[in-house]
Coordinates of C-alpha atoms in Angstrom, one line a residue:
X8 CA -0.5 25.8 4.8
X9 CA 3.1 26.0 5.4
X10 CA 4.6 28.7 3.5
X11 CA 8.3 28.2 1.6
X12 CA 12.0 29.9 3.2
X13 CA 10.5 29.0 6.5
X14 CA 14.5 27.2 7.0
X15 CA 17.8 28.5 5.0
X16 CA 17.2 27.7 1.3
X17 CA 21.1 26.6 1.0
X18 CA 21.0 23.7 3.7
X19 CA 18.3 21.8 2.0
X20 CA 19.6 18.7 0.4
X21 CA 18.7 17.1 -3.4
X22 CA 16.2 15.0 -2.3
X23 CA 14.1 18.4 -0.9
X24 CA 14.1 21.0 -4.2
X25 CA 10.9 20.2 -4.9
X26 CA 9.9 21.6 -1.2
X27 CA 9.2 24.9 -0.1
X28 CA 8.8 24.1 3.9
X29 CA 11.3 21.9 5.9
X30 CA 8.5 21.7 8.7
X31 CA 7.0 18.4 9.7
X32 CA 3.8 19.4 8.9
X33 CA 3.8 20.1 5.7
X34 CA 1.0 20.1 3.2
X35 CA -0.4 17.1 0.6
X36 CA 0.8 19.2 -2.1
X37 CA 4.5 20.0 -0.7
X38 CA 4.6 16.0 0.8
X39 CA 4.2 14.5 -2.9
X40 CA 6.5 17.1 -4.2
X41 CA 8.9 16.3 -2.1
X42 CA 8.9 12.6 -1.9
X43 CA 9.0 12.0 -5.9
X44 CA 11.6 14.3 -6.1
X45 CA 13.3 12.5 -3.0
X46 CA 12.9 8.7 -4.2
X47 CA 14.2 9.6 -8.2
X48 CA 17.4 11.7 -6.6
X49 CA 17.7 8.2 -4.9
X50 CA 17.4 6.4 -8.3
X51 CA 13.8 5.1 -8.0
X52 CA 11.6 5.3 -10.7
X53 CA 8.3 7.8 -10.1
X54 CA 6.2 8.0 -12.8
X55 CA 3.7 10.6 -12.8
X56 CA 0.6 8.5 -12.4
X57 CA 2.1 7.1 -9.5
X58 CA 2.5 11.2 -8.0
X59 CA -1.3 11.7 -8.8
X60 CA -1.9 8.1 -7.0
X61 CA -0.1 9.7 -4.1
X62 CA -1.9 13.0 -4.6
X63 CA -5.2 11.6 -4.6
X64 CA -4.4 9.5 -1.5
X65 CA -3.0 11.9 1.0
X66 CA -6.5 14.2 0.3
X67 CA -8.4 11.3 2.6
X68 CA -5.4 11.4 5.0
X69 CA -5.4 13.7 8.0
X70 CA -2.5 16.1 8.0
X71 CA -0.9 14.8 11.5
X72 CA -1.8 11.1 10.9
X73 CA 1.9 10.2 10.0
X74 CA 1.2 6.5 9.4
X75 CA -1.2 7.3 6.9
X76 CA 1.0 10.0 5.0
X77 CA 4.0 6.9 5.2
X78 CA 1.4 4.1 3.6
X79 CA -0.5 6.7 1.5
X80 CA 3.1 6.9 -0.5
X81 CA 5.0 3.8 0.0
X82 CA 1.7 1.6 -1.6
X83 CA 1.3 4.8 -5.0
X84 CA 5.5 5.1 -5.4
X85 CA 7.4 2.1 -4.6
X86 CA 7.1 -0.6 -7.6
X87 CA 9.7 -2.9 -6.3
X88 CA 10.3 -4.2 -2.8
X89 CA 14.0 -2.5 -3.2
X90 CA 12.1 0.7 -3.4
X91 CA 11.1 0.9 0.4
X92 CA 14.5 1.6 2.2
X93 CA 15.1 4.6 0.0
X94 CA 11.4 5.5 0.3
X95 CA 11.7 5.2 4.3
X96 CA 15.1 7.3 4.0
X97 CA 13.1 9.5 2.2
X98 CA 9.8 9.7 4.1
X99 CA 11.8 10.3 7.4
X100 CA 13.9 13.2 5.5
X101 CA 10.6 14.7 4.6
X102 CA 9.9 14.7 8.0
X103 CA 13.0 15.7 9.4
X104 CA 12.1 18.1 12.5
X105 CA 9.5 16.2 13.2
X106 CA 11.0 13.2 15.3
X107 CA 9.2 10.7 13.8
X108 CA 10.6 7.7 12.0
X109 CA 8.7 5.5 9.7
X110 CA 6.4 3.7 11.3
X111 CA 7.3 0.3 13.1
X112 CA 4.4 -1.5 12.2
X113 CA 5.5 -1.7 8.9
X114 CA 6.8 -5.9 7.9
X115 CA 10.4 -6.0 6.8
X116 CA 10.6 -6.6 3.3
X117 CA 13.3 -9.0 1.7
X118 CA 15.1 -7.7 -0.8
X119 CA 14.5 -10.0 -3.9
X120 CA 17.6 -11.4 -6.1
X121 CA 17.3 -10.0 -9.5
X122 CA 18.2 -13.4 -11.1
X123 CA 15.4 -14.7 -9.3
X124 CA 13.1 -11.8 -10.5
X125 CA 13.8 -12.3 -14.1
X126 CA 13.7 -15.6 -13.8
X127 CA 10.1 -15.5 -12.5
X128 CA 9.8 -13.1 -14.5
X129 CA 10.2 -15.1 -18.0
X130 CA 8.6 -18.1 -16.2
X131 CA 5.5 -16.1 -17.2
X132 CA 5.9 -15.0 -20.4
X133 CA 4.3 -17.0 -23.3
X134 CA 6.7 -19.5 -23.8
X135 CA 8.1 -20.0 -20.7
X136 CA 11.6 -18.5 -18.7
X137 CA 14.1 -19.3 -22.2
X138 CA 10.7 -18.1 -24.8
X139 CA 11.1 -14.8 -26.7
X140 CA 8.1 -12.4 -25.7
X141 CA 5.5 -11.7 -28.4
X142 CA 6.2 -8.7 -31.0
X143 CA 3.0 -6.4 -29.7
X144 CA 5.1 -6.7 -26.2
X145 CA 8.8 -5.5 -27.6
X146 CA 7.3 -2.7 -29.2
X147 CA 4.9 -1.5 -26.3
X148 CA 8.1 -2.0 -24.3
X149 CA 10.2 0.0 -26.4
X150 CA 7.2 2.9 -26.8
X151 CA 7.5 2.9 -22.5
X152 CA 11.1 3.3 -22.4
X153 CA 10.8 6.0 -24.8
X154 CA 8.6 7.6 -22.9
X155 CA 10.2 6.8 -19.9
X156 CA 13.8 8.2 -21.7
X157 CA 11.9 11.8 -22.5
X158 CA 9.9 11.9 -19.4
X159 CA 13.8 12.9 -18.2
X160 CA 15.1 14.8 -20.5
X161 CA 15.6 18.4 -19.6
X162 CA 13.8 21.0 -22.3
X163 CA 16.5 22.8 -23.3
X164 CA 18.5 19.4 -24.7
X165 CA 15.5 17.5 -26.1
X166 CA 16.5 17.1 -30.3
X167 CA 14.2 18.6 -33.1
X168 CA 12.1 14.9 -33.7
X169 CA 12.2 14.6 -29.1
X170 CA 10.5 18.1 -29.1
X171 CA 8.0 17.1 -31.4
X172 CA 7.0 14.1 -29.3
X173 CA 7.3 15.8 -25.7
X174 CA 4.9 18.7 -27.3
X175 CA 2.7 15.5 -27.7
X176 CA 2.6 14.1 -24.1
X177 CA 2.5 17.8 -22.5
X178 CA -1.1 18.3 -24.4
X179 CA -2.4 15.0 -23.4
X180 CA -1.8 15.9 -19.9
X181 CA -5.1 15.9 -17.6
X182 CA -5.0 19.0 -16.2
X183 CA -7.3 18.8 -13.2
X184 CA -8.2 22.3 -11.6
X185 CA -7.7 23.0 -8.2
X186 CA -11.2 23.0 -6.3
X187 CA -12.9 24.9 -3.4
X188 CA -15.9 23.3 -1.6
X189 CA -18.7 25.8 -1.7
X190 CA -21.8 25.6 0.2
X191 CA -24.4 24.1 -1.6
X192 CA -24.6 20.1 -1.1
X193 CA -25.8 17.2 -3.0
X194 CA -26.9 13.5 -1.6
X195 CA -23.4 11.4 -1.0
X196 CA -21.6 10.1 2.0
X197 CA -20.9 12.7 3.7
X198 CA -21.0 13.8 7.5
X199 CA -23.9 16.0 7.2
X200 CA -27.8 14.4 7.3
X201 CA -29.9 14.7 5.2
X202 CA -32.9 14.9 7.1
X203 CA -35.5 15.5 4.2
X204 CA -34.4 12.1 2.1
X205 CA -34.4 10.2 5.7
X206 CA -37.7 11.2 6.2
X207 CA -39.1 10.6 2.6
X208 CA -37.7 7.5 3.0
X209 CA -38.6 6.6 6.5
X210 CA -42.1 7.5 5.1
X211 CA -42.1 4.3 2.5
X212 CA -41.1 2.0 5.5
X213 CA -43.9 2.8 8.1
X214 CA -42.0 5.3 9.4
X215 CA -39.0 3.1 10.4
X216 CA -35.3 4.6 9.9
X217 CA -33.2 2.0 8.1
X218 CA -30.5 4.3 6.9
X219 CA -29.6 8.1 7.3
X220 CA -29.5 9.4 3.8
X221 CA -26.0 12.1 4.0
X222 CA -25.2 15.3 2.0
X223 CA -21.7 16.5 0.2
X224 CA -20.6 19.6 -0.4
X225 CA -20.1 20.6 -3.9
X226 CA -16.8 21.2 -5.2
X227 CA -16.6 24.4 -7.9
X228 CA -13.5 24.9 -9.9
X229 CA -10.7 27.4 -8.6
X230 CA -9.6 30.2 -11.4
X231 CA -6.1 28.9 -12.6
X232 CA -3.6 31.7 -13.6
X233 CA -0.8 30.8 -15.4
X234 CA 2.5 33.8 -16.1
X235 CA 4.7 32.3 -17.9
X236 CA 8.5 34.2 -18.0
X237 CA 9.3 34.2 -22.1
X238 CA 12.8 36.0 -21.4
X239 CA 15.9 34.7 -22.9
X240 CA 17.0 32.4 -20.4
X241 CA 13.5 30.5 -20.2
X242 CA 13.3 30.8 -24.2
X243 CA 13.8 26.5 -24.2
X244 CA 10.6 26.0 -21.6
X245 CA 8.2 28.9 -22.5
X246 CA 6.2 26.4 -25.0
X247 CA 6.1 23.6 -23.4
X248 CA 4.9 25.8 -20.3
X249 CA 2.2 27.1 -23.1
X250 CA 1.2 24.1 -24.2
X251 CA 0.1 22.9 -20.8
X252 CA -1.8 25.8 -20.4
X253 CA -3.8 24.9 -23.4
X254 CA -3.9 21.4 -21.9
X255 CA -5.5 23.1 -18.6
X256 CA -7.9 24.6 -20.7
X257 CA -6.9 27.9 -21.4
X258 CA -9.0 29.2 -24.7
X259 CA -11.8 27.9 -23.7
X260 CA -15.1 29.4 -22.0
X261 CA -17.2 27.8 -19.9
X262 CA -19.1 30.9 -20.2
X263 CA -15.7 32.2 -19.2
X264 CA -12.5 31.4 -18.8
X265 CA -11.6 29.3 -15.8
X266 CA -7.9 29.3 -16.7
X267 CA -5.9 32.8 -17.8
X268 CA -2.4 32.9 -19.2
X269 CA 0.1 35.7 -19.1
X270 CA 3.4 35.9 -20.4
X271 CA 6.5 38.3 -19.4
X272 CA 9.5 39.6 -20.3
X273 CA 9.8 43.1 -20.0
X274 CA 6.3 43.7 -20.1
X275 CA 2.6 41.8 -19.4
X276 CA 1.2 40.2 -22.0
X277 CA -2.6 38.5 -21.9
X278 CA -2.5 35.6 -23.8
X279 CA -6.0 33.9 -22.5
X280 CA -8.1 34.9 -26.0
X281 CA -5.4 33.5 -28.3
X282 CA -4.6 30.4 -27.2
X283 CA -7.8 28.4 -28.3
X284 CA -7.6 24.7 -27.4
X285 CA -9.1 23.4 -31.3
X286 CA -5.8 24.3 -32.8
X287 CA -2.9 24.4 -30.2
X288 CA 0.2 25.2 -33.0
X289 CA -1.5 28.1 -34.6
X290 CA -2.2 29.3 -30.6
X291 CA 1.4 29.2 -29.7
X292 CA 2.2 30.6 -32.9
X293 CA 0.2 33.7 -32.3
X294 CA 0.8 34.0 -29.3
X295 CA 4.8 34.1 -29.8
X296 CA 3.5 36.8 -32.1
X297 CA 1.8 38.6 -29.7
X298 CA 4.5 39.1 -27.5
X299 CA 7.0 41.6 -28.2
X300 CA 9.6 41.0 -26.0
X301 CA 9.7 37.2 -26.3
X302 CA 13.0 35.7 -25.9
X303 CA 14.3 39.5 -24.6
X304 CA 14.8 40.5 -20.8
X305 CA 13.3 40.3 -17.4
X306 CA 11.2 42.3 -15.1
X307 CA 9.6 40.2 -12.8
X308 CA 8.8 42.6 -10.2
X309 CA 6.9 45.2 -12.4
X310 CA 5.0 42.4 -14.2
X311 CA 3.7 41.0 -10.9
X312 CA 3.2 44.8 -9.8
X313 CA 1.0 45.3 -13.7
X314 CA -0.9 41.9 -12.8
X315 CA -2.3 42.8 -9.1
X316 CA -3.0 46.4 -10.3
X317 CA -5.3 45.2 -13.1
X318 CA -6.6 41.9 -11.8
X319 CA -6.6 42.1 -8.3
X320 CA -8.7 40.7 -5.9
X321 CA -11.6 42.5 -6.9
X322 CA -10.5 40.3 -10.6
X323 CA -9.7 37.5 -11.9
X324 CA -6.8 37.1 -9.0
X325 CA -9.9 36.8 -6.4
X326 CA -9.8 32.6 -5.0
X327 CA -7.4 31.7 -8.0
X328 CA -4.3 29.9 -8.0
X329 CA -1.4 31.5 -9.6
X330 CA 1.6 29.3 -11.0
X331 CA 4.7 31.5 -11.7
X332 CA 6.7 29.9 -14.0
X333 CA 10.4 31.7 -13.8
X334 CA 14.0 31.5 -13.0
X335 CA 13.6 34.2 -11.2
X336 CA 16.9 36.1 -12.7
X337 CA 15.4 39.3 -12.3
X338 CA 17.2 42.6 -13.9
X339 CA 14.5 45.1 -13.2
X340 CA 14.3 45.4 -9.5
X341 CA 16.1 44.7 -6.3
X342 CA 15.7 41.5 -4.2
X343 CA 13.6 43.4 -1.4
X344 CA 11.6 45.4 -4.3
X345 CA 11.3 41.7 -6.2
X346 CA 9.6 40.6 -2.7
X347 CA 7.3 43.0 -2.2
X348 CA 5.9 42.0 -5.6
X349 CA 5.6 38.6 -4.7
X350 CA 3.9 39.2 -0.9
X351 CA 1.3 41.2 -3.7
X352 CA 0.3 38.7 -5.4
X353 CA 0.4 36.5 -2.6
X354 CA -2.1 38.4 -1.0
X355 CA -4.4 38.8 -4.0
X356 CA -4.6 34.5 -4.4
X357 CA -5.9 31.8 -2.8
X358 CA -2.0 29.8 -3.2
X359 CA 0.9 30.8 -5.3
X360 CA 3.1 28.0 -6.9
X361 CA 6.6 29.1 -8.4
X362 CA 8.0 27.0 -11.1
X363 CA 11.8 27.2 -11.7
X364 CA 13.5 25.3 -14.2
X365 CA 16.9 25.4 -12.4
X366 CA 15.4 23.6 -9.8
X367 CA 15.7 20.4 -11.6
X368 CA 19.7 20.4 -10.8
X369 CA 20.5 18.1 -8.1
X370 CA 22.8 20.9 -6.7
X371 CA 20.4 24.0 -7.2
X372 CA 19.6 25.8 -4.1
X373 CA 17.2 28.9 -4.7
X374 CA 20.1 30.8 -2.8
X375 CA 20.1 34.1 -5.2
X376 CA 19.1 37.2 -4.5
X377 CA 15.9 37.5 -5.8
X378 CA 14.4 34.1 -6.1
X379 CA 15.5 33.6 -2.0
X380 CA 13.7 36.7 -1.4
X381 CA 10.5 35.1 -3.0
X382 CA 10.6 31.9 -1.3
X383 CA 9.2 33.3 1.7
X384 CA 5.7 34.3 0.2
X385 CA 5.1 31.1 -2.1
X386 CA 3.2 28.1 -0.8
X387 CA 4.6 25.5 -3.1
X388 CA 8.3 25.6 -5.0
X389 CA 8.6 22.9 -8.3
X390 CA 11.1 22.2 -10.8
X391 CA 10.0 22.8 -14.2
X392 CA 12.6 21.5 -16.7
X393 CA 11.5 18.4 -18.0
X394 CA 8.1 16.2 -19.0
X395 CA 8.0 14.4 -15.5
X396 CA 8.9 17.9 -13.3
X397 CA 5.3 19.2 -15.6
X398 CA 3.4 15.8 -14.8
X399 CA 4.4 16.8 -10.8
X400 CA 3.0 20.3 -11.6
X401 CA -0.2 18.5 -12.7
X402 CA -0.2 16.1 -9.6
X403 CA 0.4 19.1 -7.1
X404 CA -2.4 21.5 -8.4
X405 CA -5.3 19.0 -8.0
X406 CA -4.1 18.5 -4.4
X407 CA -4.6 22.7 -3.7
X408 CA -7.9 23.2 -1.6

C-alpha cells in the first residue's frame, strides 16, 4: 500500500484532501477517498451509499486494471449524465502521474436539457407533467433533503435540534470491520479445488466429473482501534467521533472486544468497558466523565508513545487497524519527536488511518509542522468534520485488507 507525504502536502489541490499518496497506483481505500472528495469539490452530489458501492466494487478490480477502477466509479458515483465530465476530470486527477487518461472506449454522453429532464420527469408522476405529486412523496422528499442538508454540515455549526438528529444517523451507521483472509476455507467459488467434494460427487455420477467443487478462504474480523483527540479544539467532533465507535461496536464482546476506543488529551484514557452499545447516551456520558482532561490540551506524541508501550504488538495493536482522529495541533512534542510516535504505531498495526477535521476545508493542506511530519507514516488521510466525511470513514475501512 502506498503510504501518504510520498509528494509535498502543500501542492495538492481540493479535489485530493481526502488522499494521502499522489501516486498512480494508489490503493481502493485512497481511490474512493479521493474521487468523492474530488466529484463534491466539483459540485456533484456523493452520497455515502454510492462511496460504499464504489468501495465494494474496486475490491474485485485489479489494482493496475485502470479501466476497471474508471467504470468501477463512474457506474456507483455519477447519478446524472452531467456527472461524467467532472468525474473523468476527476478520475484522470486521481491519476495524475500516471499518464493515463480515461479510457476511450467509454460512449460520449449528451448532456441532457434540464427542461427536458423535468419535463420527463413530471411526465411520470401520478398525474401527469402539470399533476402535483402525492403527500407520502413531498414529505419523503423533504426527510432526503434534510438529510442531504446535514449530511454537509460541518460539526462544530450544526444547531442544538441538527445535533440531535446527526447523533441519530452517526449510530445507524453500518460499521463494517476491516477483514483479513486467514487460512482455513469453506466450499464457494473460489480458485482453489476442492478435491474431496469433486470426488464425493464424482462418486454419485459413476465416477464422471461434471463440475469442480472450489474452496474460499475465510475472512476473520481485523481488531479496530479507535483514539479519539478530546482536546479543546476537537471539543465540537469528539462525540460524534464516540458515537461511531459505539456504532462499530465498541462495548460489546464477542467474547472480546473486537473494537477498542481511547481518548486523549493530555493523557490516555481506555474507554472500551464504558461505552456499552444497549444505552449509547449514558456511554458517552460516562465516558466524558471518565476523562479528565476532556476539552483541555494536547499531547499527541506521548499518548501514541503510552498506547504502543501498553498495547503493542504483542496486544491489542497486533493485525489491528488504528483510526487517529486529530487535528494534529500538538503542544507536547516537536514535529520530528511527534513523528517518531507516529512511525511507532505504524509499526505496531496492520494500517493506520488519520482523521482530521480541518481537512474538510477546500483550502486545507496538512502543511503544519506536526501533522506534515505524520503524513509520511499513515496509509490513509480523511476529513472528519461532517456526517458524509464519517460515512467516507465507514466506506474506506471495509475496503482495508
Amino acid at each position: 500500500m502506498n503510504r501518504a507525504g510520498d509528494d509535498d502536502p502543500g501542492a495538492r489541490d481540493a479535489g485530493e484532501t481526502a488522499r494521502v499518496d499522489a501516486a498512480g497506483d494508489a490503493d481502493g481505500a485512497d481511490h474512493v477517498a479521493a474521487l468523492a472528495a474530488g466529484l463534491r469539490t466539483g459540485g456533484v452530489e456523493v452520497g455515502g451509499a454510492q462511496v460504499t458501492a464504489c468501495a465494494r466494487a474496486l475490491v474485485e478490480v485489479a489494482p493496475d486494471d485502470v479501466d476497471g477502477r474508471y467504470w468501477a466509479g463512474r457506474v456507483t458515483l455519477c447519478s446524472r449524465p452531467g456527472d461524467v465530465p467532472v468525474y473523468d476530470r476527476v478520475f484522470t486527477a486521481v491519476l495524475r502521474g500516471g499518464g493515463t487518461p480515461p479510457p476511450s472506449s467509454s460512449p460520449a454522453e449528451t448532456p441532457v436539457d434540464p427542461s427536458e429532464e423535468a419535463q420527463q420527469a413530471g411526465s411520470d408522476r401520478p398525474g401527469g407533467a402539470g399533476g402535483d405529486p402525492p403527500d407520502d412523496d413531498l414529505r419523503a422528499g423533504g426527510v432526503a433533503m434534510a438529510h442531504e442538508r446535514l449530511r454537509h454540515r460541518r460539526f462544530d455549526r450544526l444547531a442544538p435540534d441538527e445535533r440531535a438528529e446527526v447523533d441519530r444517523l452517526v449510530a445507524a451507521l453500518p460499521v463494517a470491520l476491516p477483514a483479513r483472509r486467514t487460512r482455513r476455507r469453506r466450499p464457494g467459488r473460489g480458485e482453489d479445488l476442492d478435491l474431496a467434494r469433486t470426488l464425493d460427487r464424482a462418486m454419485s455420477l459413476e465416477g464422471e466429473v461434471l463440475e469442480f467443487a472450489r474452496l474460499v478462504r475465510r475472512q476473520r474480523a481485523r481488531p479496530l482501534v479507535l483514539l479519539l483527540d478530546v482536546s479543546g479544539s476537537m471539543a465540537p467532533y469528539a462525540r460524534p467521533l464516540l458515537r461511531l465507535a459505539v456504532a462499530a461496536g465498541a462495548g460489546r464482546r464477542r467474547p472480546r472486544p473486537r473494537v477498542e476506543v481511547f481518548a486523549f488529551g493530555t493523557r490516555l484514557t481506555r474507554l472500551t468497558d464504558v461505552l456499552d452499545a444497549r444505552d449509547p447516551d449514558a456511554a458517552l456520558a460516562e465516558a466524558a466523565a471518565r476523562v479528565v482532561d476532556w476539552d483541555g490540551g494536547t499531547r499527541i506524541g506521548a499518548s501514541l508513545d503510552r498506547l504502543v508501550r501498553d498495547h503493542g504488538r504483542r496486544g491489542l495493536l497486533r493485525g489491528a487497524v488504528a483510526v487517529v482522529c486529530s487535528d494534529g495541533l500538538e503542544r507536547g512534542a516537536t514535529p520530528e519527536a511527534l513523528a517518531a510516535s507516529v512511525g511507532r504505531l505504524r509499526r505496531s498495526v496492520h494500517r493506520l488511518v488519520w482523521v482530521n477535521p480541518l481537512a474538510g476545508d477546500p483550502r486545507y493542506t496538512p502543511t503544519q509542522r506536526g501533522m506534515a511530519a505524520a503524513l509520511p507514516h499513515l496509509d490513509v488521510f480523511l476529513p472528519g468534520h461532517d456526517l458524509g466525511s464519517l460515512e467516507d470513514l465507514v466506506a474506506v475501512l471495509a475496503t482495508l485488507r
